[in-house]
Amino acid sequence: MKVDTGHIGRKCERAVITAYQELHDMGQSEMKIFAACTTLYRIHHPEASLPEARLLVSEWIDHHIIRRSNAPTRGCDCPPTNPR
């Protein structure tokens, strides 16, 4: 079952979770998915170090995919977008 990303206010966070789900549905391995999501985050935030990006992406995946929580997450300083 897909996670509804409509409640996610940050554009980069929503993009990471959407990419995770789509790559997972295509049958990609968890390692490839994680690497792609980390790269996607760094496209949105080129100032982020690789360890920082990995930590944040792993927290978002745990929060949204594993725990299926709709609560706000720790994250970047992106201005919030209007959730769907």
XYZ file of C-alpha atoms in Angstrom:
84
model
C 0.000 0.000 0.000
C 1.346 3.394 -0.989
C 1.843 6.151 1.516
C -0.190 9.281 0.736
C 2.319 12.098 0.382
C -0.290 14.859 0.330
C 0.402 15.823 3.940
C 4.145 16.326 3.354
C 4.822 20.049 3.245
C 8.410 20.110 1.967
C 8.880 19.668 -1.766
C 12.183 17.794 -1.348
C 10.743 15.451 1.301
C 7.709 14.673 -0.846
C 9.991 14.014 -3.845
C 12.169 11.614 -1.827
C 9.211 9.597 -0.521
C 7.526 9.509 -3.936
C 10.771 8.329 -5.552
C 11.216 5.674 -2.864
C 7.748 4.280 -3.505
C 8.055 4.332 -7.295
C 11.471 2.661 -7.313
C 10.259 0.070 -4.801
C 7.245 -0.676 -7.022
C 9.663 -1.210 -9.938
C 11.490 -3.871 -7.922
C 14.726 -1.983 -7.249
C 16.882 -3.090 -4.331
C 16.775 -1.126 -1.088
C 20.397 -0.038 -1.544
C 19.733 1.356 -5.027
C 16.575 3.084 -3.811
C 18.402 4.647 -0.873
C 21.251 5.862 -3.103
C 18.802 7.359 -5.594
C 16.804 9.085 -2.840
C 19.974 10.494 -1.309
C 21.051 11.814 -4.710
C 17.613 13.337 -5.235
C 17.809 15.082 -1.870
C 21.233 16.493 -2.772
C 19.861 17.811 -6.066
C 17.381 19.818 -4.006
C 20.092 20.689 -1.467
C 23.569 20.746 -3.029
C 24.888 22.353 0.150
C 24.161 19.170 2.135
C 27.011 16.796 2.853
C 26.580 13.159 1.880
C 26.392 11.973 5.523
C 23.830 14.677 6.327
C 21.724 13.715 3.296
C 21.907 10.008 4.150
C 20.807 10.645 7.719
C 17.852 12.813 6.752
C 16.696 10.512 3.941
C 16.889 7.496 6.244
C 14.839 9.350 8.877
C 12.202 10.287 6.289
C 11.978 6.718 4.952
C 11.640 5.360 8.472
C 9.044 7.967 9.384
C 6.848 7.806 6.293
C 7.392 4.301 4.877
C 8.189 2.122 7.882
C 6.160 3.844 10.629
C 3.561 5.349 8.260
C 3.399 8.461 10.400
C 1.694 11.655 9.255
C 3.347 13.770 11.934
C 5.792 16.503 10.895
C 9.428 15.489 10.520
C 12.756 17.056 11.227
C 14.156 18.310 8.025
C 15.704 20.970 5.907
C 15.051 24.695 5.882
C 12.931 24.573 2.725
C 9.919 26.806 2.888
C 6.846 24.613 3.238
C 4.719 24.176 0.156
C 0.990 23.813 0.252
C 0.244 20.122 0.746
C -2.241 18.635 -1.679
